Every structure is written in C-alpha cells, then in structure tokens.
Amino acid sequence: MFVFAKGYICCGCARRFAAAKSFAVYKTSCICTECYQKLPHMSKRSFMEGTKETSMLMAPFEYDGLYRDIFLKFKFGGDYALGHIIGMAAAQYFKYIELKDQYDIIVPVPLSKERMNQRGYNQTEIITDYIADTIGLPVDKPLVRKKHCVAQSKLWGMERVKNVIGAFAVNADLTGRRVILTDDIFTTGSTVNECARVMKEAGAKEICVICAAKTNIKKNNTAAKCSV
C-alpha cells in the first residue's frame, strides 16, 4: 500500500511542497519559502507620503514581478485561495510595526454590488482580515459604495479622480476616530483619497492607508514606452 504525504501547490513555481516547507498555505495552495523571498518586498518601515486626505501610506510589496502575477490570478482570475496567500504574506510586514495604539479601526474599501456579484468576493476584505489580525485592530465597514464605476485599472490620471467622485458614502458617525483605510493596490491614490474625504466629513480625525501593493508608476511608464 502506498501512502502519499499531503502537499500544496506553490502559486509561484507550481511545485508541490509539504506545509513545513511552505511560507503560507491555504486549502491546496501555498507559496513556498523560496518564492516568498523572491517577491518584491518594500523595505521595512517604508512609510510613504499619503494623499491629500490621508496622512501616510504603507505597502508591504511593490506591484511587480511574481507578486503581480499572483495578484492578477486572484483579482481577475477567480482564484479565491490566492487572496489568503497574499493576505498572509502582506501581514508579515506589520508584525514589527506598532499601530494598535495609534488607530482605532480598520476600514476596507468596499466593492459595488455589481462588482461583488461579478467577482464573488471583495479582494480587499480578504487581505484586510489577515492584516487586522496581525495589527490587533477590529475591522469595521462604515464605508458604502453608492455607485458602480468603471474599473480604475482601465483608467489613468485625472480619469481615475473623476471616476470615483461621489462613489462612496459613510453610514456611521466617525467623530474622533483614527482610521486605517485598506485597499488592494495603490496606483494614483484616487480611490483611497475619495474614501478618506467622505470619512473625514463623517468626523474621522486621522486616516492612514495600507495597501497590499504599491505600483511603481515610473517603472510602469518606462515599460509602456519601451513596448511602443
């Protein structure tokens, strides 16, 4: 009789690994330690300038290379399990950053009903749960999406700003609350800036942003020019 050890397929290299040799596992998927180390990590404590309405931006990874490939399969390819792998990987960044005493709640950017029905899950909420557990703050959902918008990934520059104007509202009193706002990918900051604006109107005292990845706009622009 043959006995096969349980294994997980790495979302990076597609090889099979035991749990002990995987950095993170979820159901039948994993990311092996070698692939995790290849992800485009941001430097520790790489706090970046926020938007007009936010005080600070933190992102554990650059939206590039293997991480981008995994993210695309999760966000647009319907591979729900990869969101948990991304969440576990992103949460590692916050193990050594003290944020619990500086903020009160974590608020994920909501999806429209149309997008939720199409995708079946809010990718930001999945990632947020892991980050919130690591930081030790509760997740709250006072933000609501008022209208369905064109996907920001299809737009650029001022188109992104105009696209989300009036897209969000707040259904709770946030007076004096210090908020961590989470989104999946930070590109121009248009979405989180609009979310922060309406939360400030609802009384939020301070808002910082955590995204699972930050796009390197200069690098992407260079790549685009080279491909023309």
XYZ file of C-alpha atoms in Angstrom:
228
model
C 0.000 0.000 0.000
C 1.287 3.450 -0.924
C 0.761 6.410 1.398
C 1.104 9.872 -0.123
C 2.005 12.811 2.067
C -0.308 15.792 1.768
C 1.203 18.525 -0.366
C 0.398 22.022 -1.552
C 0.951 23.526 -4.995
C 3.049 26.703 -4.884
C 1.356 29.600 -6.654
C 4.762 30.864 -7.728
C 6.733 27.909 -9.093
C 3.899 25.330 -9.350
C 5.911 22.732 -7.444
C 4.422 20.632 -4.658
C 5.555 21.254 -1.091
C 4.798 19.980 2.369
C 3.395 22.534 4.813
C 6.705 22.642 6.667
C 8.486 23.860 3.534
C 5.822 26.432 2.634
C 5.719 30.023 3.805
C 1.913 30.131 3.759
C -0.776 27.582 2.899
C -4.495 27.792 2.199
C -6.518 24.746 1.167
C -4.489 23.180 -1.669
C -2.462 26.315 -2.485
C 0.727 27.648 -0.943
C 3.676 29.887 -1.568
C 6.985 28.206 -0.892
C 9.658 29.978 1.125
C 11.863 30.417 -1.939
C 9.116 32.137 -3.952
C 8.106 34.282 -0.976
C 11.660 35.578 -0.754
C 11.526 36.461 -4.458
C 8.508 38.726 -4.021
C 9.277 42.461 -4.499
C 9.287 43.370 -0.804
C 9.257 47.008 0.225
C 11.888 47.913 2.789
C 10.891 47.579 6.438
C 9.109 50.625 7.839
C 8.934 52.179 4.380
C 6.257 54.692 5.311
C 5.347 56.837 2.326
C 3.601 60.145 1.829
C -0.176 59.878 1.844
C -2.696 61.619 -0.378
C -4.386 64.989 0.110
C -6.808 63.462 2.618
C -4.558 60.829 4.209
C -1.544 61.128 6.476
C 0.559 58.162 5.403
C 0.793 55.155 3.103
C 2.184 51.730 3.941
C 2.578 48.857 1.475
C 4.475 45.606 2.051
C 5.103 44.851 -1.638
C 5.651 46.535 -4.957
C 3.082 45.577 -7.588
C 5.560 43.884 -9.879
C 7.011 40.563 -10.962
C 5.776 37.377 -9.318
C 3.584 39.248 -6.833
C 1.740 40.977 -9.677
C 1.219 37.657 -11.451
C -0.278 36.097 -8.314
C -2.436 39.156 -7.695
C -3.887 39.106 -11.219
C -4.912 35.455 -10.824
C -6.605 36.316 -7.543
C -8.323 39.558 -8.522
C -9.302 38.825 -12.103
C -8.819 35.078 -12.490
C -11.194 33.985 -9.754
C -8.556 32.137 -7.713
C -10.010 32.903 -4.293
C -7.365 30.894 -2.403
C -4.584 33.195 -3.601
C -6.164 36.090 -1.704
C -5.469 34.244 1.530
C -1.877 33.591 0.469
C -1.463 37.304 -0.343
C -3.091 38.246 2.961
C -0.694 36.068 4.957
C 2.309 37.390 3.056
C 1.232 41.035 3.445
C 0.514 40.618 7.157
C 4.144 39.674 7.825
C 5.169 43.257 7.155
C 3.095 44.513 10.084
C 4.374 42.100 12.729
C 7.034 44.578 13.799
C 5.151 47.860 13.348
C 3.248 49.204 16.347
C -0.063 50.562 15.082
C -2.643 49.250 17.554
C -2.328 52.176 19.960
C -2.247 54.794 17.197
C -5.516 53.843 15.438
C -8.994 52.647 16.376
C -10.416 50.697 13.445
C -9.509 49.251 10.046
C -11.864 50.005 7.154
C -11.615 48.182 3.791
C -12.603 49.895 0.544
C -15.989 48.418 -0.475
C -16.979 46.986 -3.844
C -20.125 47.893 -5.746
C -22.918 45.288 -5.773
C -22.302 44.766 -9.472
C -18.594 44.071 -8.972
C -19.299 41.857 -5.966
C -21.777 39.769 -7.956
C -19.314 39.512 -10.824
C -16.268 38.570 -8.748
C -17.940 36.784 -5.868
C -15.728 38.325 -3.187
C -14.173 41.610 -2.120
C -10.439 41.072 -2.589
C -9.587 43.902 -0.189
C -11.673 42.417 2.641
C -9.905 39.060 2.381
C -6.471 40.674 2.650
C -7.638 43.102 5.348
C -8.693 40.315 7.722
C -5.118 38.993 7.895
C -3.596 42.450 8.356
C -6.151 43.345 11.048
C -5.417 40.145 12.989
C -1.694 40.917 12.920
C -2.091 44.543 13.979
C -4.757 43.684 16.557
C -7.476 46.112 15.486
C -11.151 45.454 14.638
C -12.422 45.642 11.073
C -15.369 47.999 10.626
C -17.410 48.757 7.488
C -18.857 52.284 7.693
C -17.957 52.904 4.040
C -20.553 52.047 1.402
C -20.350 52.203 -2.357
C -23.049 54.465 -3.795
C -22.445 53.791 -7.470
C -20.821 51.318 -9.795
C -17.785 52.758 -11.571
C -15.559 51.784 -14.447
C -12.661 49.698 -13.109
C -9.804 52.016 -12.110
C -7.344 49.647 -13.800
C -8.803 50.733 -17.153
C -8.237 54.442 -16.474
C -5.319 56.772 -15.841
C -4.543 60.193 -14.395
C -7.486 62.556 -13.947
C -9.845 59.929 -15.337
C -9.313 57.984 -12.117
C -10.058 61.023 -9.974
C -13.284 61.838 -11.815
C -14.347 58.191 -11.887
C -14.689 57.863 -8.096
C -16.103 61.298 -7.233
C -19.340 60.699 -5.335
C -18.841 56.932 -5.393
C -18.683 56.482 -1.607
C -20.683 57.398 1.477
C -20.437 56.742 5.219
C -23.281 55.221 7.250
C -21.854 55.817 10.736
C -20.551 58.582 12.981
C -16.747 58.561 12.880
C -16.189 61.554 15.124
C -12.699 61.440 16.602
C -11.907 58.045 15.123
C -8.404 57.268 13.880
C -8.791 55.045 10.853
C -6.595 52.700 8.860
C -8.090 52.524 5.365
C -7.165 49.440 3.344
C -7.190 48.794 -0.402
C -5.626 46.148 -2.599
C -3.353 48.187 -4.900
C -2.192 51.804 -4.636
C -1.545 53.430 -8.002
C -2.515 57.116 -8.027
C -4.395 57.163 -4.714
C -7.655 58.439 -6.242
C -9.856 55.774 -4.643
C -8.447 55.969 -1.115
C -8.392 59.764 -1.261
C -12.117 59.892 -2.067
C -12.876 57.332 0.658
C -10.855 59.352 3.162
C -12.605 62.571 2.164
C -16.082 61.254 2.988
C -14.844 59.664 6.216
C -13.404 62.996 7.302
C -16.752 64.595 6.563
C -18.216 61.986 8.924
C -15.814 63.117 11.650
C -12.744 60.897 11.273
C -9.760 62.511 12.978
C -6.942 60.862 11.024
C -6.720 58.371 8.182
C -3.691 56.403 7.055
C -3.664 53.937 4.177
C -2.468 50.353 3.974
C -2.412 48.666 0.574
C -1.270 45.154 -0.203
C 0.843 46.519 -3.050
C 2.067 49.815 -4.458
C 2.501 50.380 -8.171
C 5.793 51.869 -9.269
C 4.361 54.416 -11.716
C 7.743 55.491 -13.098
C 8.743 51.906 -13.829
C 5.380 51.137 -15.455
C 5.535 54.263 -17.597
C 9.042 53.357 -18.739
C 7.950 49.830 -19.601
C 4.973 51.163 -21.542
C 7.193 53.499 -23.566
C 9.636 50.712 -24.328
C 6.841 48.479 -25.588
C 5.525 51.049 -28.085
